mmCIF file of C-alpha atoms in Angstrom:
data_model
loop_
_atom_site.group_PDB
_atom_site.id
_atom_site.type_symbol
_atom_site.label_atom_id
_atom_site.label_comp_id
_atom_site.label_asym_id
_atom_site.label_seq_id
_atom_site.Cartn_x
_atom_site.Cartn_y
_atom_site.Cartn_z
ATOM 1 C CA UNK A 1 97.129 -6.231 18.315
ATOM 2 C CA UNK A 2 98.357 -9.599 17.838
ATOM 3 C CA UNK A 3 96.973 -10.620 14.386
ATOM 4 C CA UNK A 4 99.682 -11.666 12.484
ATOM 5 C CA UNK A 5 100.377 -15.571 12.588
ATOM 6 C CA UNK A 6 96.548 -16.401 14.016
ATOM 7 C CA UNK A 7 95.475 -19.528 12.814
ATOM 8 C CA UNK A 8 92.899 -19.890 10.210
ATOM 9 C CA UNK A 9 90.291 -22.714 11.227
ATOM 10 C CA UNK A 10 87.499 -22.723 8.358
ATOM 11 C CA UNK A 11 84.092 -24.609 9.293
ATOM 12 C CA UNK A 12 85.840 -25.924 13.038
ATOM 13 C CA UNK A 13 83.524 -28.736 14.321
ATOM 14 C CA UNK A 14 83.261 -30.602 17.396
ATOM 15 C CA UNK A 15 80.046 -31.943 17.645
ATOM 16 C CA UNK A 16 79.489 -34.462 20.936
ATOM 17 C CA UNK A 17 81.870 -32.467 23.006
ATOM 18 C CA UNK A 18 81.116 -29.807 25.704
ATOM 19 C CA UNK A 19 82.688 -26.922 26.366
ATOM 20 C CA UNK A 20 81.773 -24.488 29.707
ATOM 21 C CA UNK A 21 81.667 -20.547 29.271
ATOM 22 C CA UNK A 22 82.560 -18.571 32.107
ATOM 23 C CA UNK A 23 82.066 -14.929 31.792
ATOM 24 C CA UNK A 24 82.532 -12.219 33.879
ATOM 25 C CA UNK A 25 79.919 -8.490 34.233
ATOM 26 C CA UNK A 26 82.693 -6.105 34.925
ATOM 27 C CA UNK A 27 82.866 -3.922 31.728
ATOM 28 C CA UNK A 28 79.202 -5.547 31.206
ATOM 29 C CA UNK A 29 79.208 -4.223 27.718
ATOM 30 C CA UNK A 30 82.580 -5.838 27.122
ATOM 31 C CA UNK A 31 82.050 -8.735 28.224
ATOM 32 C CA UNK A 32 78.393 -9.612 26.882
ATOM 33 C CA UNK A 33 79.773 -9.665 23.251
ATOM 34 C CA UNK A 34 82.390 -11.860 24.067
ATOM 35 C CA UNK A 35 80.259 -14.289 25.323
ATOM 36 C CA UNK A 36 77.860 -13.686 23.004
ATOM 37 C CA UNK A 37 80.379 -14.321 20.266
ATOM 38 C CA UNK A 38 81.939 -17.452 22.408
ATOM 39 C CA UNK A 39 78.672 -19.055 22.130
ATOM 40 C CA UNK A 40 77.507 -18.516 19.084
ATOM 41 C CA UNK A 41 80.802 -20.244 17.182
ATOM 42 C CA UNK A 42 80.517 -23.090 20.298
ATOM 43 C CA UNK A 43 76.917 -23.843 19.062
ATOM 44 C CA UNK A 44 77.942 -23.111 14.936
ATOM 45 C CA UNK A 45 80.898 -25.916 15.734
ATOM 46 C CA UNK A 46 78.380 -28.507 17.076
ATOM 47 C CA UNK A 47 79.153 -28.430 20.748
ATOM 48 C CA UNK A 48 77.050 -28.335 23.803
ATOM 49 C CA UNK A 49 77.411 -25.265 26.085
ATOM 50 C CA UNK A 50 77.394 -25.040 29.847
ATOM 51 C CA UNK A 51 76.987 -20.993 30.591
ATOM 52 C CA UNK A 52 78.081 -19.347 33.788
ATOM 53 C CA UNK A 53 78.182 -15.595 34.453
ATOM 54 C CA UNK A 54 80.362 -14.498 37.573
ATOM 55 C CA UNK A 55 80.965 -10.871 38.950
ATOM 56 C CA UNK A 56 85.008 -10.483 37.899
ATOM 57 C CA UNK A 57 87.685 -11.880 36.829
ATOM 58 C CA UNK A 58 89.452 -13.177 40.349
ATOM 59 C CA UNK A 59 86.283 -15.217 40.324
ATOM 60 C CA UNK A 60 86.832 -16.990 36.775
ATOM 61 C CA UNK A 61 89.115 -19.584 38.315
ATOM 62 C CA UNK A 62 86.893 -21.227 40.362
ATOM 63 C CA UNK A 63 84.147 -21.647 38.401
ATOM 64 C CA UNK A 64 86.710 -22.960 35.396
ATOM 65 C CA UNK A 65 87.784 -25.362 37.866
ATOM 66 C CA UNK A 66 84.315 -26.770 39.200
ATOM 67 C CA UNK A 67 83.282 -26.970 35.129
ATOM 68 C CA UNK A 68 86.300 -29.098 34.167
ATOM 69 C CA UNK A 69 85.093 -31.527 36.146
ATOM 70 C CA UNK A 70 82.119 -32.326 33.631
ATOM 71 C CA UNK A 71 83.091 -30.632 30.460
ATOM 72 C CA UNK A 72 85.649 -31.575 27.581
ATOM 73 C CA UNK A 73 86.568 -27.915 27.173
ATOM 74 C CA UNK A 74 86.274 -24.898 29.375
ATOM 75 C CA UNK A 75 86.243 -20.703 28.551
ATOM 76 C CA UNK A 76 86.730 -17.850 30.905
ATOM 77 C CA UNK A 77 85.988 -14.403 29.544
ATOM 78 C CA UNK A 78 86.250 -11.530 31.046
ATOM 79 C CA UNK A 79 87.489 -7.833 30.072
ATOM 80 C CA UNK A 80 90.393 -6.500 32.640
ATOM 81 C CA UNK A 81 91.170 -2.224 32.035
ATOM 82 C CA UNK A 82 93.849 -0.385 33.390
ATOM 83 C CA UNK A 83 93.337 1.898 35.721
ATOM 84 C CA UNK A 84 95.523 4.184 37.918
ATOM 85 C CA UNK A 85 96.958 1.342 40.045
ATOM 86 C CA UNK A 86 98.880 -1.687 40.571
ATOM 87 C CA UNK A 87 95.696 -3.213 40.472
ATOM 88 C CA UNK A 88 95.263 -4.098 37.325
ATOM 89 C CA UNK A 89 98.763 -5.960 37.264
ATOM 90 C CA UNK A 90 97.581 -7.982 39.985
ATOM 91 C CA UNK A 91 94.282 -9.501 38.818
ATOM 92 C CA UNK A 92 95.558 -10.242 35.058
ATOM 93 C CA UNK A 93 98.784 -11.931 37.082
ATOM 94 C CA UNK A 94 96.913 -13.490 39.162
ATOM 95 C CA UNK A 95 93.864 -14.634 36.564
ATOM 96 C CA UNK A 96 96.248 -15.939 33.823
ATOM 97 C CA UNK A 97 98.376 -17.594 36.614
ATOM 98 C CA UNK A 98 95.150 -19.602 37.869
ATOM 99 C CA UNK A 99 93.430 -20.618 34.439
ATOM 100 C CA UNK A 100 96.922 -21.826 33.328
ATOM 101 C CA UNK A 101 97.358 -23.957 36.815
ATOM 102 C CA UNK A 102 93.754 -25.535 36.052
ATOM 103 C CA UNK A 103 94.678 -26.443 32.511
ATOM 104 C CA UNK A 104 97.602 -28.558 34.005
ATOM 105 C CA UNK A 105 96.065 -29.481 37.172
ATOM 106 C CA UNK A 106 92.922 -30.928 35.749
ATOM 107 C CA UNK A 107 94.368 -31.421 31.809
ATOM 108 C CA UNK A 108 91.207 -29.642 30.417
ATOM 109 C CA UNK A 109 91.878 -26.773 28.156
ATOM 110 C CA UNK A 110 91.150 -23.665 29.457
ATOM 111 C CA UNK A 111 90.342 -21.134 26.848
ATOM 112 C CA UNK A 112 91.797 -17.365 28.023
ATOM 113 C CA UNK A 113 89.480 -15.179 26.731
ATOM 114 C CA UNK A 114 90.142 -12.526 29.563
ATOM 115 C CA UNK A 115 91.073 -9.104 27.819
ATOM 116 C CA UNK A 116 93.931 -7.229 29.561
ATOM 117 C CA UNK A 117 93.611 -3.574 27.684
ATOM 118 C CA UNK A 118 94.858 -0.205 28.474
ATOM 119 C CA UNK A 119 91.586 1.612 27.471
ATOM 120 C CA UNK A 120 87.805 0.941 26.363
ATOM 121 C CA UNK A 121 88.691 1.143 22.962
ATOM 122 C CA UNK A 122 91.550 -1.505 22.478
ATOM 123 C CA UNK A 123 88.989 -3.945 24.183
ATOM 124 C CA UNK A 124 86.137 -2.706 21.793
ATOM 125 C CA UNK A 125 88.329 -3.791 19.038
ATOM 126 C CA UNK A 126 88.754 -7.589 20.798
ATOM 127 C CA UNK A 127 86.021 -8.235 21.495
ATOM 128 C CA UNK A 128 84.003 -8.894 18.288
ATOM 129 C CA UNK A 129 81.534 -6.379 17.477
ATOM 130 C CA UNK A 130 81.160 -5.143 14.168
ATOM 131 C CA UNK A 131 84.324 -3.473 13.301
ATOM 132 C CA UNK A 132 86.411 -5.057 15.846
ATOM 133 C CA UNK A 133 89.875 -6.521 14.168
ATOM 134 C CA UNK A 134 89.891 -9.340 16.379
ATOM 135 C CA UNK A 135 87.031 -11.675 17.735
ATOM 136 C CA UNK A 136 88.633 -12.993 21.169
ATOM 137 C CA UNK A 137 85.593 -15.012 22.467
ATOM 138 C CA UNK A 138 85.033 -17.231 19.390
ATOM 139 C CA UNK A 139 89.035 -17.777 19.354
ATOM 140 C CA UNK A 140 88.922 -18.606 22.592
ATOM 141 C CA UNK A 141 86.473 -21.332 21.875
ATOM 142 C CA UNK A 142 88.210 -23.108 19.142
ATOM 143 C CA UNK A 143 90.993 -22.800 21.003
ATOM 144 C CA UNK A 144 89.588 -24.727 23.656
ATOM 145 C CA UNK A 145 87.744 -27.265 21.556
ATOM 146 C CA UNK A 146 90.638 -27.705 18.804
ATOM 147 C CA UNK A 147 92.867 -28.772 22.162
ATOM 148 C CA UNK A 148 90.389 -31.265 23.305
ATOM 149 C CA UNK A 149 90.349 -32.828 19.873
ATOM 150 C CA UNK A 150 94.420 -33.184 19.866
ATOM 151 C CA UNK A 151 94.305 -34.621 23.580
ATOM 152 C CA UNK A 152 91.935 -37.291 22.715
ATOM 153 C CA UNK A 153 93.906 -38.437 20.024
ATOM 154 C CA UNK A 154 96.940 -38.420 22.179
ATOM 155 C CA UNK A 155 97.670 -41.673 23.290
ATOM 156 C CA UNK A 156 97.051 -42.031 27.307
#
């Protein structure tokens, strides 16, 4: 896991902006905490949430997309396992690929919250439950929300 060198951000606010948080059902279990988690530290921060669930991951992109349009930030969650084909490659390629094209394309931040683990238990340990080492759906959300602060202060 890639702890080492992750930012510290101690009582992160961002009260008047909203952020959008997509979340996929595959690996249901998975996935609820991170969302869970995503919008807890989204509401402890002070910002409004727009919630979407969607099936998978493929379908993350879309739905980032169509919330960009109305929200400052936007979060796609999701929980991606390898299995015993190429298919795994393919939808992480092809997920990252698309959220990143968004965040340039529409110059919202896109928070990548979307898991890519070999097994169950490396994305237990991600995905911020009790135990876990790392808590990727909050950090995905001050990701998101700490970029929108340093974009609005960017001059235009």
């Amino acid at each position: 896991m890639a702890v080492a060198g992750l930012p510290t951000v101690e009582n992160f606010q961002a009260p008047g902006y909203t952020v959008g948080i997509v979340t996929a059902t595959w690996n249901e279990r998975i996935c609820d905490q991170l969302h869970a988690r995503a919008v807890a530290t989204a509401h402890d921060a002070g910002a409004r949430v727009v919630e979407a669930r969607v099936m998978g991951a493929l379908e993350l992109p879309v739905v980032v997309q169509k919330l960009s349009d109305t929200c400052d930030a936007v979060v796609a969650l999701g929980c991606v396992i390898r299995g015993g084909t190429p298919h795994f490659d393919y939808v992480c390629d092809s997920v990252t690929q698309g959220l990143t094209r968004l965040a340039l394309d529409t110059r919202t931040p896109i928070g990548n919250g979307v898991l890519t683990c070999n097994d169950d238990q490396q994305a237990v340990d991600r995905a911020g439950f009790e135990g876990s080492a790392e808590d990727k759906g909050a950090e995905a959300v001050i990701a998101a929300l700490h970029t929108a602060k340093v974009l609005e202060k960017l001059p235009r």
